[in-house]
Short mmCIF file of C-alpha atoms and ligand atoms in Angstrom, two decimals:
data_model
loop_
_atom_site.label_atom_id
_atom_site.label_comp_id
_atom_site.label_asym_id
_atom_site.label_seq_id
_atom_site.Cartn_x
_atom_site.Cartn_y
_atom_site.Cartn_z
CA MET T 58 128.30 122.17 100.02
CA ASN T 59 126.32 125.38 99.69
CA ILE T 60 122.88 124.87 98.25
CA ARG T 61 121.38 127.85 96.42
CA THR T 62 118.28 128.69 98.37
CA THR T 63 115.31 130.90 97.50
CA GLN T 64 113.11 131.24 100.54
CA ARG T 65 109.41 132.08 100.56
CA THR T 66 108.59 135.57 101.55
CA SER T 67 105.69 134.44 103.73
CA LEU T 68 105.46 131.03 105.29
CA LYS T 69 102.34 128.79 105.12
CA GLN T 70 100.12 128.18 108.08
CA LYS T 71 101.04 124.86 109.74
CA PRO T 72 98.17 122.32 110.03
CA ASP T 73 96.62 122.08 113.48
CA GLY T 74 94.24 119.08 113.12
CA PRO T 75 95.21 115.45 112.59
CA LEU T 76 98.01 115.23 110.06
CA GLY T 77 96.98 111.98 108.32
CA PHE T 78 99.37 110.77 105.65
CA GLY T 79 100.74 112.87 102.77
CA LYS T 80 98.12 115.64 102.97
CA TYR T 81 100.24 118.67 103.94
CA PHE T 82 103.44 119.87 102.27
CA THR T 83 106.11 122.12 103.74
CA ASP T 84 107.20 125.58 102.51
CA HIS T 85 110.19 124.53 100.39
CA MET T 86 111.46 121.77 98.17
CA VAL T 87 114.65 120.64 96.50
CA THR T 88 114.75 120.74 92.69
CA MET T 89 117.54 119.61 90.36
CA GLU T 90 117.38 119.49 86.57
CA PHE T 91 119.03 117.21 84.08
CA VAL T 92 119.79 119.28 80.94
CA GLY T 93 122.42 119.08 78.25
CA GLY T 94 123.54 115.65 79.44
CA LYS T 95 124.20 116.46 83.09
CA TRP T 96 122.57 117.07 86.44
CA GLU T 97 122.69 120.75 87.41
CA PRO T 98 123.37 121.61 91.06
CA PRO T 99 120.34 121.16 93.33
CA GLN T 100 118.47 124.19 94.62
CA ILE T 101 116.06 124.83 97.45
CA VAL T 102 113.04 126.78 96.23
CA PRO T 103 109.51 127.55 97.50
CA TYR T 104 107.07 124.59 97.27
CA GLU T 105 104.82 125.62 94.39
CA PRO T 106 103.11 124.25 91.24
CA LEU T 107 105.32 123.06 88.44
CA SER T 108 104.63 124.52 85.01
CA LEU T 109 104.73 121.73 82.40
CA GLU T 110 103.37 121.51 78.89
CA PRO T 111 100.67 118.90 78.26
CA SER T 112 103.11 117.15 75.91
CA THR T 113 105.60 116.54 78.77
CA ALA T 114 106.80 112.95 78.55
CA ILE T 115 105.96 112.02 82.15
CA PHE T 116 102.22 112.48 81.47
CA HIS T 117 102.17 110.03 78.59
CA TYR T 118 104.38 107.03 79.20
CA GLY T 119 105.19 107.31 82.90
CA GLN T 120 109.02 107.47 82.81
CA GLY T 121 109.14 108.34 86.49
CA ILE T 122 110.44 106.94 89.77
CA PHE T 123 110.26 107.82 93.42
CA GLU T 124 111.45 107.00 96.93
CA GLY T 125 109.88 107.21 100.36
CA LEU T 126 111.72 107.77 103.63
CA LYS T 127 111.27 109.58 106.91
CA ALA T 128 112.98 112.10 109.21
CA TYR T 129 112.27 112.24 112.95
CA LYS T 130 112.54 114.99 115.50
CA ASN T 131 112.61 114.50 119.27
CA THR T 132 111.43 116.91 121.92
CA ASP T 133 115.00 118.24 122.23
CA GLY T 134 114.85 119.30 118.60
CA GLU T 135 117.30 116.60 117.38
CA LEU T 136 116.77 115.51 113.76
CA ARG T 137 117.34 111.97 112.61
CA LEU T 138 117.40 110.08 109.32
CA PHE T 139 117.18 106.29 108.92
CA ARG T 140 119.33 104.38 106.39
CA THR T 141 118.99 107.26 103.90
CA MET T 142 121.84 106.23 101.66
CA ASP T 143 120.03 102.93 101.07
CA ASN T 144 117.02 104.87 99.74
CA LEU T 145 119.27 106.95 97.51
CA SER T 146 121.02 103.97 96.02
CA ARG T 147 117.64 102.28 95.48
CA LEU T 148 116.60 105.46 93.65
CA ASN T 149 119.56 104.97 91.33
CA ASP T 150 118.61 101.26 90.79
CA SER T 151 115.08 102.44 89.80
CA ALA T 152 116.68 105.10 87.52
CA GLU T 153 118.84 102.53 85.82
CA ARG T 154 115.78 100.34 85.06
CA LEU T 155 113.88 103.26 83.40
CA CYS T 156 116.85 104.66 81.46
CA ILE T 157 116.91 107.74 83.72
CA PRO T 158 120.40 109.22 84.43
CA LYS T 159 121.64 108.36 87.90
CA VAL T 160 122.07 111.09 90.52
CA ASP T 161 125.10 111.76 92.70
CA THR T 162 123.79 110.36 95.97
CA LYS T 163 126.17 112.47 98.09
CA ILE T 164 124.96 115.71 96.46
CA VAL T 165 121.33 114.67 96.88
CA TYR T 166 121.96 113.72 100.49
CA ASP T 167 123.48 117.08 101.26
CA ALA T 168 120.56 118.87 99.60
CA LEU T 169 118.08 116.81 101.62
CA VAL T 170 119.86 117.60 104.85
CA ALA T 171 119.85 121.35 103.99
CA LEU T 172 116.12 121.20 103.18
CA LEU T 173 115.35 119.33 106.46
CA LYS T 174 117.25 121.90 108.52
CA LEU T 175 115.34 124.70 106.77
CA GLU T 176 112.00 122.98 107.43
CA ALA T 177 112.73 121.65 110.91
CA ASP T 178 109.72 123.52 112.37
CA TRP T 179 107.45 121.35 110.20
CA ILE T 180 108.65 118.07 111.78
CA PRO T 181 106.19 116.93 114.40
CA THR T 182 107.52 115.45 117.68
CA GLU T 183 104.51 113.57 119.05
CA GLU T 184 104.74 109.75 119.46
CA GLY T 185 104.31 108.02 116.10
CA THR T 186 104.63 111.13 113.94
CA SER T 187 107.40 111.98 111.48
CA LEU T 188 108.25 113.92 108.34
CA TYR T 189 107.71 111.80 105.21
CA ILE T 190 110.21 112.58 102.46
CA ARG T 191 109.37 112.04 98.80
CA PRO T 192 112.17 112.26 96.25
CA SER T 193 111.00 111.80 92.62
CA ILE T 194 112.41 111.99 89.12
CA ILE T 195 110.21 112.71 86.11
CA ALA T 196 110.85 112.84 82.36
CA LEU T 197 110.57 116.35 80.99
CA ASP T 198 110.92 116.22 77.17
CA ASN T 199 108.05 117.83 75.27
CA ALA T 200 107.58 115.01 72.75
CA LEU T 201 105.20 112.11 72.12
CA GLY T 202 107.68 109.59 70.76
CA VAL T 203 108.15 106.57 72.98
CA ARG T 204 111.78 106.91 74.00
CA ALA T 205 113.91 107.85 77.00
CA SER T 206 113.71 111.53 77.71
CA GLN T 207 116.76 113.80 77.46
CA ASN T 208 115.65 116.13 80.22
CA TYR T 209 114.54 115.34 83.76
CA LEU T 210 113.41 116.99 86.89
CA PHE T 211 114.46 115.62 90.28
CA PHE T 212 112.59 117.03 93.28
CA ILE T 213 112.18 116.32 97.02
CA ILE T 214 108.97 117.35 98.79
CA LEU T 215 108.26 116.90 102.50
CA SER T 216 105.06 116.03 104.29
CA PRO T 217 104.52 115.99 108.08
CA VAL T 218 102.60 112.75 108.85
CA GLY T 219 100.60 111.63 111.81
CA ALA T 220 100.68 108.38 113.75
CA TYR T 221 99.74 105.70 111.22
CA TYR T 222 97.57 103.91 113.77
CA GLU T 223 95.30 106.59 115.11
CA LYS T 224 92.86 103.96 116.40
CA GLY T 225 95.68 101.95 117.96
CA PHE T 226 98.06 99.37 116.60
CA SER T 227 95.36 96.91 115.48
CA PRO T 228 95.58 94.06 112.96
CA ILE T 229 94.23 94.54 109.38
CA LYS T 230 92.71 91.93 107.06
CA LEU T 231 94.10 91.00 103.64
CA PHE T 232 92.45 89.90 100.44
CA VAL T 233 94.45 87.35 98.48
CA GLU T 234 94.29 88.42 94.77
CA GLU T 235 93.89 85.41 92.50
CA TYR T 236 93.55 87.13 89.12
CA TYR T 237 95.37 90.46 88.95
CA SER T 238 99.14 90.67 89.33
CA ARG T 239 101.31 93.45 90.72
CA ALA T 240 104.55 92.55 89.02
CA ALA T 241 106.14 89.91 86.89
CA LYS T 242 109.76 88.82 86.74
CA GLY T 243 111.63 91.00 84.27
CA GLY T 244 109.15 93.81 84.78
CA THR T 245 109.47 96.79 87.12
CA GLY T 246 108.03 95.41 90.35
CA ASP T 247 111.35 95.36 92.12
CA LYS T 248 111.83 99.09 91.43
CA LYS T 249 109.93 102.12 92.72
CA VAL T 250 108.49 102.93 89.30
CA ILE T 251 105.35 105.08 89.27
CA GLY T 252 103.37 102.88 86.90
CA ASN T 253 103.48 99.92 89.32
CA TYR T 254 101.06 101.81 91.64
CA ALA T 255 98.39 102.79 89.05
CA SER T 256 98.10 99.18 88.01
CA SER T 257 97.62 98.02 91.65
CA LEU T 258 94.55 100.26 92.20
CA LYS T 259 91.96 97.86 90.64
CA ALA T 260 92.79 94.95 92.93
CA ALA T 261 92.96 97.32 95.93
CA SER T 262 89.44 98.60 95.16
CA ILE T 263 88.08 95.07 94.85
CA ALA T 264 89.67 94.17 98.19
CA SER T 265 88.16 97.29 99.76
CA ILE T 266 84.65 96.58 98.39
CA ASN T 267 84.90 93.16 100.06
CA GLY T 268 85.91 94.69 103.38
CA TYR T 269 89.64 94.07 103.26
CA ALA T 270 92.24 96.74 103.94
CA GLN T 271 95.01 95.53 101.64
CA VAL T 272 95.75 93.09 98.81
CA MET T 273 97.98 90.06 99.28
CA TRP T 274 99.75 89.71 95.98
CA LEU T 275 100.76 86.35 94.54
CA ASP T 276 103.33 85.70 91.85
CA ALA T 277 102.20 86.65 88.33
CA ASN T 278 103.18 83.37 86.80
CA GLU T 279 101.18 80.81 88.79
CA HIS T 280 99.35 82.80 91.37
CA LYS T 281 100.81 80.40 93.85
CA TYR T 282 103.64 82.09 95.79
CA ILE T 283 103.12 85.03 98.15
CA GLU T 284 104.95 88.23 97.14
CA GLU T 285 103.82 91.42 98.94
CA VAL T 286 100.89 93.14 100.66
CA GLY T 287 99.73 96.39 99.23
CA ALA T 288 102.91 98.45 99.00
CA MET T 289 104.58 96.58 101.81
CA ASN T 290 106.72 93.50 102.18
CA ILE T 291 105.35 90.64 104.27
CA CYS T 292 106.72 88.47 107.14
CA PHE T 293 105.33 85.43 108.86
CA VAL T 294 106.15 84.19 112.34
CA MET T 295 106.26 80.36 112.23
CA GLU T 296 106.91 77.80 114.94
CA GLY T 297 107.50 80.45 117.57
CA ASN T 298 111.01 81.56 116.69
CA LYS T 299 111.15 81.60 112.92
CA LEU T 300 110.66 84.65 110.71
CA VAL T 301 109.75 83.65 107.15
CA THR T 302 109.55 86.14 104.25
CA PRO T 303 109.37 85.74 100.48
CA ALA T 304 112.81 85.63 98.82
CA LEU T 305 113.56 88.60 96.49
CA THR T 306 112.97 86.74 93.27
CA GLY T 307 112.82 89.77 90.96
CA SER T 308 109.22 90.89 91.24
CA ILE T 309 109.31 91.97 94.89
CA LEU T 310 110.38 95.47 96.02
CA PRO T 311 113.51 95.13 98.22
CA GLY T 312 112.20 97.12 101.18
CA ILE T 313 114.60 98.82 103.61
CA THR T 314 112.10 98.11 106.44
CA ARG T 315 112.09 94.42 105.40
CA LYS T 316 115.87 94.32 105.45
CA SER T 317 115.98 96.06 108.86
CA VAL T 318 113.34 93.74 110.34
CA LEU T 319 115.31 90.68 109.19
CA GLU T 320 118.55 92.01 110.68
CA LEU T 321 116.83 93.03 113.92
CA ALA T 322 115.06 89.64 114.29
CA LYS T 323 118.29 87.82 113.56
CA ALA T 324 120.10 89.86 116.27
CA ASN T 325 117.27 88.91 118.63
CA GLY T 326 118.01 85.22 118.05
CA MET T 327 115.23 84.46 115.56
CA VAL T 328 115.79 82.07 112.71
CA ILE T 329 115.42 83.90 109.35
CA GLU T 330 114.09 82.15 106.24
CA GLU T 331 113.95 83.97 102.90
CA ARG T 332 112.34 81.54 100.54
CA LEU T 333 109.32 80.80 98.37
CA ILE T 334 106.16 80.52 100.42
CA SER T 335 103.03 79.32 98.70
CA ILE T 336 99.55 80.42 99.62
CA ASP T 337 98.65 76.77 100.26
CA GLU T 338 101.50 76.47 102.76
CA LEU T 339 100.25 79.63 104.52
CA VAL T 340 96.62 78.39 104.66
CA LEU T 341 97.77 75.13 106.31
CA ALA T 342 100.20 76.89 108.64
CA ALA T 343 97.53 79.42 109.75
CA LYS T 344 94.91 76.71 110.32
CA SER T 345 97.23 74.40 112.24
CA GLY T 346 98.58 77.22 114.39
CA LYS T 347 102.09 76.86 113.00
CA CYS T 348 101.94 80.45 111.70
CA THR T 349 101.02 82.64 114.62
CA GLU T 350 101.74 86.17 113.33
CA ILE T 351 101.74 88.02 110.01
CA PHE T 352 102.86 91.58 109.47
CA GLY T 353 103.61 93.92 106.60
CA THR T 354 106.71 96.13 106.53
CA GLY T 355 107.23 99.50 104.85
CA THR T 356 108.32 103.04 105.59
CA ALA T 357 104.85 104.54 105.92
CA ALA T 358 103.38 102.19 108.55
CA VAL T 359 106.75 100.67 109.60
CA ILE T 360 105.00 97.48 110.79
CA SER T 361 101.39 96.58 109.91
CA PRO T 362 99.97 93.69 111.89
CA VAL T 363 97.70 91.26 109.99
CA GLY T 364 94.88 89.39 111.79
CA ALA T 365 93.28 87.48 108.90
CA PHE T 366 93.28 86.89 105.15
CA CYS T 367 90.64 85.87 102.67
CA TYR T 368 91.55 83.17 100.11
CA LYS T 369 89.06 81.64 97.68
CA GLY T 370 86.17 83.12 99.63
CA GLU T 371 87.29 81.74 102.99
CA GLU T 372 88.48 84.05 105.79
CA ILE T 373 91.29 82.52 107.77
CA SER T 374 92.47 84.11 110.98
CA VAL T 375 96.03 84.16 112.28
CA GLY T 376 96.96 84.22 115.95
CA GLY T 377 93.27 84.58 116.86
CA GLY T 378 93.14 87.84 114.92
CA LYS T 379 95.07 89.58 117.68
CA LEU T 380 98.22 91.64 117.72
CA GLY T 381 101.16 89.28 118.20
CA GLU T 382 103.98 89.65 120.74
CA ILE T 383 106.83 89.44 118.20
CA THR T 384 105.12 91.93 115.84
CA GLN T 385 104.79 94.34 118.73
CA LYS T 386 108.40 93.86 119.92
CA ILE T 387 109.82 94.43 116.47
CA TYR T 388 107.65 97.53 115.99
CA ARG T 389 108.82 98.94 119.32
CA GLU T 390 112.48 98.25 118.68
CA LEU T 391 112.56 99.51 115.11
CA THR T 392 110.66 102.78 115.84
CA GLY T 393 112.76 103.19 118.97
CA ILE T 394 115.91 103.09 116.81
CA GLN T 395 114.39 105.39 114.15
CA THR T 396 113.40 108.02 116.65
CA GLY T 397 116.59 107.79 118.67
CA LYS T 398 114.80 106.59 121.83
CA LEU T 399 116.58 103.22 121.81
CA GLU T 400 120.24 102.45 121.37
CA ASP T 401 121.10 101.72 117.72
CA ARG T 402 123.51 98.77 117.57
CA PHE T 403 123.39 98.80 113.80
CA GLY T 404 124.39 102.29 112.83
CA TRP T 405 121.14 102.93 110.97
CA SER T 406 119.97 106.13 112.58
CA ILE T 407 121.99 109.30 111.84
CA LYS T 408 121.63 112.54 113.75
CA ILE T 409 121.86 115.45 111.26
C1 LIG E 161 108.30 101.12 99.03
C2 LIG E 161 107.69 99.75 98.92
C3 LIG E 161 107.88 98.76 99.92
C4 LIG E 161 108.56 99.04 101.20
O1 LIG E 161 109.87 99.51 101.10
P1 LIG E 161 110.51 100.34 102.36
O2 LIG E 161 111.90 100.63 101.82
O3 LIG E 161 110.50 99.39 103.48
O4 LIG E 161 109.67 101.51 102.54
C5 LIG E 161 107.36 97.49 99.68
N1 LIG E 161 106.68 97.21 98.60
C6 LIG E 161 106.47 98.14 97.59
C7 LIG E 161 105.74 97.74 96.40
C8 LIG E 161 106.94 99.42 97.75
O5 LIG E 161 106.71 100.34 96.85
#
């Protein structure tokens, strides 16, 4: 497929300091509009401000969704994507939930690949770095009535990102939230819907004031069962060889990193349990030494080791607060597959 491309006349200066996360954006983006009942062909255009009227639907009722994925480049200049079609079909699941018309995932994939090839110079190659890819869809009608929009903008922007762990791969501490909820069954917590993140900020700021890096979310109904951590899924290593993670009960985002970790751990001979896990069970398991490692999983950090959590004012450490062996092994294997350094037995990593 030939994507209509309008290139910038002069390219931006590339950043030369630390990249951080989501601070710099490349020269071009993909845009695609839904008008007159259909998606127009995608285009590649210069990355630049959008011009939208203040009445635009997205600003008022948040009919918008997004995805997050990464591309990798090695020192030979090879570009790789990881399970990208899974992200695009999840985008369509999110679209369905918010009454947004679905996209043709093949067309979007081709447009993404064309954009990545055009922007290849922006993809960093140092250990731990990558190009973060942010596809989004926003409602475009200029109207204040609460209803599904008839016009939408799909876009993909790219951001070179640095190693997530600039100070080393060290465990974080979690604050178990007992009052606020991230998502309820029947709501939108199992989709990447923009409003989910605005409503999580309050709990995150309380956790931060108390000295904790992320929130551990419990279920909205009883505040009893563990669901997620920040914007990551969560895994527990129990009894040496068991990987336990909350079952996808309808208010948990079905992470692609989560799914990959489970498949990888299973292939490594671990026992996988997807089930309800209560905060009381975790407290006992951490104190008795039955639970030896906790880690979060998500595209941005890939794996985030957890050394302690605070529940009802008590800080409980896990595995002596140190980075666990299984956490480290899974991180090395998964990032090895993503970057093409390790053999991929699963067919997840695609050279483009
Ligand atoms: C995106 C996201 C995740 C992780 O999903 P990945 O596909 O692994 O990146 C987990 N929880 C929430 C709330 C998310 O938004």
